[in-house]
Coordinates of N, CA and C in Angstrom, one line a residue:
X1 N 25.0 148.5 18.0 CA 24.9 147.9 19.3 C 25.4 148.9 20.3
X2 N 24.6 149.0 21.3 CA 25.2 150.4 21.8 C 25.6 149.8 23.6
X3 N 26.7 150.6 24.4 CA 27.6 150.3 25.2 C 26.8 150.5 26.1
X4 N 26.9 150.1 27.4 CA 26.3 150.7 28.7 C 26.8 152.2 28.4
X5 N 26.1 152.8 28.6 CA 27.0 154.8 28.7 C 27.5 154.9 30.4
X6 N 27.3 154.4 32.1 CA 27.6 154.8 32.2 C 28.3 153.9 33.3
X7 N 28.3 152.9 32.6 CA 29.4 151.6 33.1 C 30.7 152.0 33.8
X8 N 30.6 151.6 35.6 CA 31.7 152.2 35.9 C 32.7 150.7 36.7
X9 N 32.0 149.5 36.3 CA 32.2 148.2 36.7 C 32.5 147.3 35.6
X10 N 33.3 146.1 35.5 CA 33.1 145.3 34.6 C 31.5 144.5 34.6
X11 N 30.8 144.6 33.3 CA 29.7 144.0 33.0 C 29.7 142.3 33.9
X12 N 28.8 142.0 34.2 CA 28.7 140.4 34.9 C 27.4 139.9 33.8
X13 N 27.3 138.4 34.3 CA 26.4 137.6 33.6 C 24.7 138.2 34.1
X14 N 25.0 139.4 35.6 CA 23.6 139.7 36.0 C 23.4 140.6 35.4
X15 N 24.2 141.4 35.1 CA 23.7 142.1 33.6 C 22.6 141.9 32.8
X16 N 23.4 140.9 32.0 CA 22.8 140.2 30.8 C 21.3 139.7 31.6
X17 N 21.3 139.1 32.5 CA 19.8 138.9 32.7 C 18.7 139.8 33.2
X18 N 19.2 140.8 33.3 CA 18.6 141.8 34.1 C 18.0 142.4 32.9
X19 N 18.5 142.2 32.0 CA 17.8 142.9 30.7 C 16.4 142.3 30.1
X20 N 15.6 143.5 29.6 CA 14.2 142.7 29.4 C 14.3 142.4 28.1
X21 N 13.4 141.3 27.7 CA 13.5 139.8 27.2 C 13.7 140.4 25.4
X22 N 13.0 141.4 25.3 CA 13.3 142.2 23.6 C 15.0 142.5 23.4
X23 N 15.9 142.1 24.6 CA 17.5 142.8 24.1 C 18.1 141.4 24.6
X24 N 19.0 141.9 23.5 CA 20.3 141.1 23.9 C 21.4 141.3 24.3
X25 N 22.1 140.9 25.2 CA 23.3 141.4 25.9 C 24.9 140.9 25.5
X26 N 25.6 141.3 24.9 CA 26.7 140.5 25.3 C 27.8 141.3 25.8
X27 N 28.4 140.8 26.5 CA 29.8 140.8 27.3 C 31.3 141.1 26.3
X28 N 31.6 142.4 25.9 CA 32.5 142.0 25.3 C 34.3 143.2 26.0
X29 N 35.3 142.6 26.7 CA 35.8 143.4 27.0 C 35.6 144.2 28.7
X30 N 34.7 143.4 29.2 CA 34.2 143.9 30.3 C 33.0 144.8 30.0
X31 N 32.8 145.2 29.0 CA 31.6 146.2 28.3 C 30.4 144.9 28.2
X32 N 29.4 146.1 28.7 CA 28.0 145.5 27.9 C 27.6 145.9 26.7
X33 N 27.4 145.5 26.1 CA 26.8 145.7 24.7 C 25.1 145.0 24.7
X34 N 24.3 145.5 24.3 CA 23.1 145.5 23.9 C 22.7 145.7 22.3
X35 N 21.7 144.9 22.0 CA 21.1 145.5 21.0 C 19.6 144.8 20.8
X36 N 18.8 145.3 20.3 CA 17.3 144.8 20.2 C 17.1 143.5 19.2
X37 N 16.4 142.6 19.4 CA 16.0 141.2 18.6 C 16.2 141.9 17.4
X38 N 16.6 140.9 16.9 CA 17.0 141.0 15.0 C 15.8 141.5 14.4
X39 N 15.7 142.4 13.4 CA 14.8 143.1 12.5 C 14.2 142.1 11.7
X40 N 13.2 141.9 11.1 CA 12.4 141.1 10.1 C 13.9 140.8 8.8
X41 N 14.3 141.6 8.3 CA 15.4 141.2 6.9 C 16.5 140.9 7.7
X42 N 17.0 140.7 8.5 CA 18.2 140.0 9.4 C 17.7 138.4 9.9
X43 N 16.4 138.2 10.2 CA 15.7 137.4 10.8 C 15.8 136.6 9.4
X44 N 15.4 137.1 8.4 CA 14.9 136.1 6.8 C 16.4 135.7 6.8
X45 N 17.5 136.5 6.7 CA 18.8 136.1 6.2 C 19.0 135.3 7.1
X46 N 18.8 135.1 8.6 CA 19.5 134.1 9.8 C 19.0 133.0 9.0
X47 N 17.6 133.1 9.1 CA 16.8 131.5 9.1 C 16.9 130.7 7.6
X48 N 17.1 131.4 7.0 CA 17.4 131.3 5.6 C 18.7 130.2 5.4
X49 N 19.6 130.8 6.0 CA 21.1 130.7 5.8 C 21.1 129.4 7.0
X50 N 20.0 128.9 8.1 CA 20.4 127.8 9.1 C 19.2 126.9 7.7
X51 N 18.2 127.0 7.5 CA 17.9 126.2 6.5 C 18.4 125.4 5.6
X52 N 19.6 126.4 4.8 CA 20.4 125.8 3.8 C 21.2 124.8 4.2
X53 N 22.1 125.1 5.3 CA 23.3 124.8 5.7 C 22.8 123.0 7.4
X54 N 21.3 123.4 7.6 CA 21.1 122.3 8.9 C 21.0 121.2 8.2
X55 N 20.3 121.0 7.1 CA 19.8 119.6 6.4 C 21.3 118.1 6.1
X56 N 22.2 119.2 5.1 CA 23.5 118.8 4.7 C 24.4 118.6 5.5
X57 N 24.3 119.3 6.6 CA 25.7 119.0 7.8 C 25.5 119.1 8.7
X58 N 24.2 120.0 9.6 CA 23.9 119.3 10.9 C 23.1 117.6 10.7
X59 N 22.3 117.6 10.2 CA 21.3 116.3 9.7 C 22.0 115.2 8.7
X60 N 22.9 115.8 8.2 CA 23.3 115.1 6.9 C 22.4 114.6 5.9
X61 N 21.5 115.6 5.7 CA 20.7 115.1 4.5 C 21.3 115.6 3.3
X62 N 21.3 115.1 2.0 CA 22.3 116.0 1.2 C 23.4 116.3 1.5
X63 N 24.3 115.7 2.3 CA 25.4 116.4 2.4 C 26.1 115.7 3.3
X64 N 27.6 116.2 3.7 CA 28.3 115.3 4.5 C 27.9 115.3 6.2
X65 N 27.0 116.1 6.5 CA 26.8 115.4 7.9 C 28.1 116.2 8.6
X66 N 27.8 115.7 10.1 CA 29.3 115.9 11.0 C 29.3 117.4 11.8
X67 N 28.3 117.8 11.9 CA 28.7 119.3 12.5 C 27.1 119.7 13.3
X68 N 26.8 120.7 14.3 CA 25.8 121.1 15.0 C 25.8 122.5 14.6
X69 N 24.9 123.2 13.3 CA 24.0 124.4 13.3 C 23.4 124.6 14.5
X70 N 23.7 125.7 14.9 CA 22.7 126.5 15.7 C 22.7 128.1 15.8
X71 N 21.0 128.5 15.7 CA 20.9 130.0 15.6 C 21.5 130.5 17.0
X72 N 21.9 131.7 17.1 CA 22.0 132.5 18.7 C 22.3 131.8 19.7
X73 N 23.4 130.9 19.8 CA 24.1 130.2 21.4 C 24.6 131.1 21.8
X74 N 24.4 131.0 23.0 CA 25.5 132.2 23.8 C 26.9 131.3 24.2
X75 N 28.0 132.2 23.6 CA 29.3 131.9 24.0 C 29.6 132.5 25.2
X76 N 30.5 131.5 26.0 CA 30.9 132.1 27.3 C 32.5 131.5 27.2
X77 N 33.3 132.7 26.8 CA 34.6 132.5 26.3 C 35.3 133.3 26.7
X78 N 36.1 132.4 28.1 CA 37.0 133.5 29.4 C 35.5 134.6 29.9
X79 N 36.6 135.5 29.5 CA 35.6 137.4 30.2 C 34.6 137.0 29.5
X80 N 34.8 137.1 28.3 CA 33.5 137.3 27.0 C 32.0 136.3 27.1
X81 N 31.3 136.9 26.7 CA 29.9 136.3 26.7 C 29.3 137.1 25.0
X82 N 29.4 136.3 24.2 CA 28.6 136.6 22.9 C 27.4 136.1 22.6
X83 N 26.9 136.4 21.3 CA 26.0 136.0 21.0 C 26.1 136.1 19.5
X84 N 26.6 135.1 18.5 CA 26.7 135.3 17.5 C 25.4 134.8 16.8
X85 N 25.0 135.2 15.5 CA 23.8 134.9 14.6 C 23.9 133.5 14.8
X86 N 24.6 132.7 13.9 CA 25.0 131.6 14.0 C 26.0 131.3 14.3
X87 N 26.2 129.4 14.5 CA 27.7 129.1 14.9 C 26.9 127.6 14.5
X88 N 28.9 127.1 14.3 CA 28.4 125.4 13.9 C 29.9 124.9 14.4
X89 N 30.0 123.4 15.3 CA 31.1 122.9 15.8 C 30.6 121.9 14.5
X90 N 31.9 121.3 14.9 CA 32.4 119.7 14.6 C 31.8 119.0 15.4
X91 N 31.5 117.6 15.0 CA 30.8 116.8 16.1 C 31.6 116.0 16.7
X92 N 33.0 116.1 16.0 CA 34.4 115.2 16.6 C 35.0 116.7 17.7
X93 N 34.6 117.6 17.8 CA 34.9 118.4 18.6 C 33.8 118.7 19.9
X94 N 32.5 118.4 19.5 CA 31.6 118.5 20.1 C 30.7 117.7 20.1
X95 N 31.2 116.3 20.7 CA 30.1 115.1 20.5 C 28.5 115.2 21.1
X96 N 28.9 116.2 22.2 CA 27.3 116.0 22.1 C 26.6 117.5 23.0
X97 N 25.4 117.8 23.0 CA 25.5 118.9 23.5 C 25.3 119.4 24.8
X98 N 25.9 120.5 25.1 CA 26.6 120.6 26.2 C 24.7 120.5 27.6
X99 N 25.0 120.4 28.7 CA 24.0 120.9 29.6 C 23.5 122.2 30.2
X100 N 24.7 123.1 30.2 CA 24.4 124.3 30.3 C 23.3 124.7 29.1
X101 N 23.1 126.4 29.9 CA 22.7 127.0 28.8 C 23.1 127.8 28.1
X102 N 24.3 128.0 27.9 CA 25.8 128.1 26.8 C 26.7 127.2 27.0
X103 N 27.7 127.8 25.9 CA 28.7 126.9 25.4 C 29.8 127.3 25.8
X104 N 30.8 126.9 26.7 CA 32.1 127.5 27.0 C 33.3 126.9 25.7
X105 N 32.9 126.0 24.6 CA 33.7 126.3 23.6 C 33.1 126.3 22.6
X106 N 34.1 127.2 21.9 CA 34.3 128.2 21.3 C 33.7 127.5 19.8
X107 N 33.1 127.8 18.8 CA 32.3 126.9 17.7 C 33.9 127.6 16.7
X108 N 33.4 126.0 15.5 CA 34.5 126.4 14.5 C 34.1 127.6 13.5
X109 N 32.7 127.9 13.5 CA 32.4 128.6 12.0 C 31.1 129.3 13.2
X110 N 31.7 131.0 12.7 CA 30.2 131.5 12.9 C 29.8 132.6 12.0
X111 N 28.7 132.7 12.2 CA 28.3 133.7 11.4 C 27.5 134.9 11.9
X112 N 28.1 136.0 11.3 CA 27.2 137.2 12.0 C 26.4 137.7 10.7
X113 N 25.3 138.5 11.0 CA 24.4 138.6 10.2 C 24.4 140.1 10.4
X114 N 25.2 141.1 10.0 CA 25.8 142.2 9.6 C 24.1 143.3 9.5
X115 N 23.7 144.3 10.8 CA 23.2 145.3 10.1 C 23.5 146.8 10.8
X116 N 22.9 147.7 11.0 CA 23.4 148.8 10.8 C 23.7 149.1 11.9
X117 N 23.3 148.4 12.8 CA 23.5 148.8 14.5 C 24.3 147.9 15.1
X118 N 24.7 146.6 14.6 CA 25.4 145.9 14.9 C 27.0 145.3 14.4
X119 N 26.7 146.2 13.1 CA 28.4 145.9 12.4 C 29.5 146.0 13.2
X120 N 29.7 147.6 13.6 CA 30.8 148.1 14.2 C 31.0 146.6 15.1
X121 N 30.6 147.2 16.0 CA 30.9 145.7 17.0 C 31.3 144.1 16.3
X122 N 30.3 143.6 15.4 CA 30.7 142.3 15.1 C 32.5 142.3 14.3
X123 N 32.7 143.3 13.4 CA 33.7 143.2 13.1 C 34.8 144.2 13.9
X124 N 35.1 145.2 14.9 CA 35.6 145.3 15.7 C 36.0 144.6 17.0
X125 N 35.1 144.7 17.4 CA 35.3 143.6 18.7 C 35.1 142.4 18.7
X126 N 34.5 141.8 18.0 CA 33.7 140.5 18.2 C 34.7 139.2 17.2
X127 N 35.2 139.8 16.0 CA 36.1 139.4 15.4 C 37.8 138.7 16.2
X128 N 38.5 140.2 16.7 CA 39.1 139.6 17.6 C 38.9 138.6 18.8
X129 N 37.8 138.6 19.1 CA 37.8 137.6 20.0 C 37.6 136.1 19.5
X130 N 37.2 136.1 18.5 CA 36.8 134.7 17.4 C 37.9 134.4 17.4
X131 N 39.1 135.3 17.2 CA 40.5 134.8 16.6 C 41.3 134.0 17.5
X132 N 41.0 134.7 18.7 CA 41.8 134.1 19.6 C 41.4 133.1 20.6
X133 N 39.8 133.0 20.4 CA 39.3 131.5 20.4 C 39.4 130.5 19.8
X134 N 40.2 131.0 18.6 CA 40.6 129.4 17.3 C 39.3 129.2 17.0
X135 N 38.3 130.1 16.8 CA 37.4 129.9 15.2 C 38.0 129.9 14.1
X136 N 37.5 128.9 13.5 CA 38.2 128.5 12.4 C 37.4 129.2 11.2
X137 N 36.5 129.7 11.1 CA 35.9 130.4 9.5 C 34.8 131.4 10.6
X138 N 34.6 132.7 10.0 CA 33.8 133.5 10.2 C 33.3 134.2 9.0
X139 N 31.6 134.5 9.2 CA 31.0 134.6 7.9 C 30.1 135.8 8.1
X140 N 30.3 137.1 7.4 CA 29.9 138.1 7.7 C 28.7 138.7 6.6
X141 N 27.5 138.3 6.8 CA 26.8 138.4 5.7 C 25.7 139.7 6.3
X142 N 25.3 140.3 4.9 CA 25.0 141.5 5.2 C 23.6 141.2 4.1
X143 N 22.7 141.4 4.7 CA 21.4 141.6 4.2 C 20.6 142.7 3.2
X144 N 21.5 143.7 3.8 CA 21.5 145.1 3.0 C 22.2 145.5 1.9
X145 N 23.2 145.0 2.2 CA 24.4 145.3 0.7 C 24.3 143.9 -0.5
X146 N 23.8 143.0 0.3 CA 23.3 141.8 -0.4 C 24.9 141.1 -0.5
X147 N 25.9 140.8 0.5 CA 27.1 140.3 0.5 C 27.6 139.4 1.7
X148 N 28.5 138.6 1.3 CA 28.8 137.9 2.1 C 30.3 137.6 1.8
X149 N 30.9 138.0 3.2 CA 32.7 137.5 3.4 C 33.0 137.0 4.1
X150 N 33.5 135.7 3.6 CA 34.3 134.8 4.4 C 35.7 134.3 4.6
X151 N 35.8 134.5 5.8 CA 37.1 134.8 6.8 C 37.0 133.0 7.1
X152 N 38.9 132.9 6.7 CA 39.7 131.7 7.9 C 40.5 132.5 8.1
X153 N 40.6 131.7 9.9 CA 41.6 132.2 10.9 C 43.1 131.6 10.4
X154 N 44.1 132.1 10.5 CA 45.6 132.1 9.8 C 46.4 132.6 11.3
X155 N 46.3 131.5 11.9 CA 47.2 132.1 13.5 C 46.5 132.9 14.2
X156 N 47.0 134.1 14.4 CA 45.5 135.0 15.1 C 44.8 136.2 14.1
X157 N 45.3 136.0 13.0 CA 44.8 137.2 12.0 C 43.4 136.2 11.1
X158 N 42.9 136.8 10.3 CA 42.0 136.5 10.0 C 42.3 136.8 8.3
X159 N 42.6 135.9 7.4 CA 42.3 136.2 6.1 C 41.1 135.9 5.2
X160 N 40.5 137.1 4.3 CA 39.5 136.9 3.6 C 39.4 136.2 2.5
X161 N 39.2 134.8 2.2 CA 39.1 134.5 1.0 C 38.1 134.7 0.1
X162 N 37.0 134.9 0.4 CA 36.3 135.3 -0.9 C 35.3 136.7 -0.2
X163 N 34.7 137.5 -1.1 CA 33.4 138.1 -0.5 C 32.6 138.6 -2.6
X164 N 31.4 137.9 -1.8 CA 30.2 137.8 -3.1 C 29.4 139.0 -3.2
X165 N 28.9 139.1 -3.6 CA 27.7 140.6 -3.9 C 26.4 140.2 -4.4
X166 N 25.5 140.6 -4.6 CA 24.2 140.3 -5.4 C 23.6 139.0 -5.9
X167 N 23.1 138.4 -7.0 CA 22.9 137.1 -7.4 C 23.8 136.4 -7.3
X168 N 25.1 136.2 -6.7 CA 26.1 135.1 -6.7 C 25.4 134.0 -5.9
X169 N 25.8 132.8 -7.1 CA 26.1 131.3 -6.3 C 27.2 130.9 -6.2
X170 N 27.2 130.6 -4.3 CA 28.6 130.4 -4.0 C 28.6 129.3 -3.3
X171 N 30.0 128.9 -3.1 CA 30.4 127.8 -2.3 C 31.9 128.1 -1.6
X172 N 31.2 128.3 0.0 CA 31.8 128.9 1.0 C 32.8 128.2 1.6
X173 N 33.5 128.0 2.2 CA 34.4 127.4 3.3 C 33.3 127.6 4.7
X174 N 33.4 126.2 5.2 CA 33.6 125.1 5.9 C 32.7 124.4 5.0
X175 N 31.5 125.2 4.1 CA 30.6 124.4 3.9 C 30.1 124.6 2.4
X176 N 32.0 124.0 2.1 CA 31.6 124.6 0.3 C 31.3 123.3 -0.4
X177 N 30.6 121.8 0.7 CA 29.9 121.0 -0.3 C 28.9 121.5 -0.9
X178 N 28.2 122.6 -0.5 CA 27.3 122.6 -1.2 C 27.1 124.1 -1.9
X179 N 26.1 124.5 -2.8 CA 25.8 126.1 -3.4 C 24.7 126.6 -2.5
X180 N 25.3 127.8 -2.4 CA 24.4 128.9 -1.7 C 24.2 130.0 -2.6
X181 N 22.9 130.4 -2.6 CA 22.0 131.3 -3.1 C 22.1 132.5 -2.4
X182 N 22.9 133.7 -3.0 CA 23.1 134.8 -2.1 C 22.0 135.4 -2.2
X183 N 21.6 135.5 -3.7 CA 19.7 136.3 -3.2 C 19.1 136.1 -2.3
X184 N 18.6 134.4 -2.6 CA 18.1 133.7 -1.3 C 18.0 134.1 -0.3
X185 N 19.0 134.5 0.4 CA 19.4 135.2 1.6 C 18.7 136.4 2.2
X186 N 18.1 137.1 0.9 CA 17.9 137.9 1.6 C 16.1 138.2 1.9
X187 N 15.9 139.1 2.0 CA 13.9 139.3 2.2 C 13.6 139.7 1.0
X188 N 13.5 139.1 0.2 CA 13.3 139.9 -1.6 C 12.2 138.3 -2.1

């Protein structure tokens, strides 16, 4: 994800729109950060991973219900303006959805979809600010390494409880009713 180079202002929301419609913008720090629409193997792993996880707990088919999946919301949190892969509230935190066209809070569980131009950032910058928005699980899954680590927030630090590799079937936190197919995940 690469910075404005020659940003001598804090980034604004006219930024972000000013950009043509192939990039995405986020706000992080007063920085702009950019980077181009998700690659075809980041795209299979997003859609993949809102598939598994919409039926059982945004829909409650299969599963306990109670929460809102969604791909790419833009967070607008204080300064910050993100864009995580995914995110999912509570529906007792977020009964219904909002009118804007982002969300000024902060979801409990999100997930970034980890690749080579956007790591640094998701787990440098983008992490800290999760923390101190009281997200409650962040899920860092990587398409390429075929892995997935999942972080609860513990005050403002973030501890890792588990991270998978290759064919593991797992069952994650917030949403360990059910098994996930790490293959699956990926473009294979």
């Amino acid at each position: 994800m690469a910075a404005s180079p020659k940003q001598t202002r804090p980034a604004t929301y006219a930024d972000i729109e000013a950009l043509p419609e192939n990039v995405v913008g986020e706000i992080i720090h007063g920085v702009l950060h950019t980077h181009p629409r998700p690659a075809p193997r980041h795209a299979v792993a997003s859609t993949r991973l809102t598939g598994d996880l919409s039926g059982p707990f945004d829909r409650g088919r299969g599963g306990p219900g109670g929460w809102w999946i969604l791909d790419e919301p833009e967070l607008h949190l204080h300064e910050d303006i993100l864009v995580p892969d995914l995110a999912g509230w509570r529906r007792e935190r977020l009964p219904a959805m909002p009118k804007s066209a982002w969300f000024d809070l902060a979801p409990d569980w999100v997930c970034e979809v980890l690749s080579p131009s956007t790591a640094a950032v998701d787990r440098a910058l983008k992490l800290p600010v999760y923390a101190r928005e009281r997200v409650e699980h962040v899920w860092l899954l990587d398409p390429e390494a075929k892995t997935l680590e999942i972080f609860r927030r513990q005050e403002s630090r973030w501890t890792l409880l588990a991270a998978h590799a290759g064919d593991a079937v797992v069952r994650a936190e917030p949403f360990d009713a059910i098994e996930l197919e790490l293959k699956a995940l990926s473009a294979e």
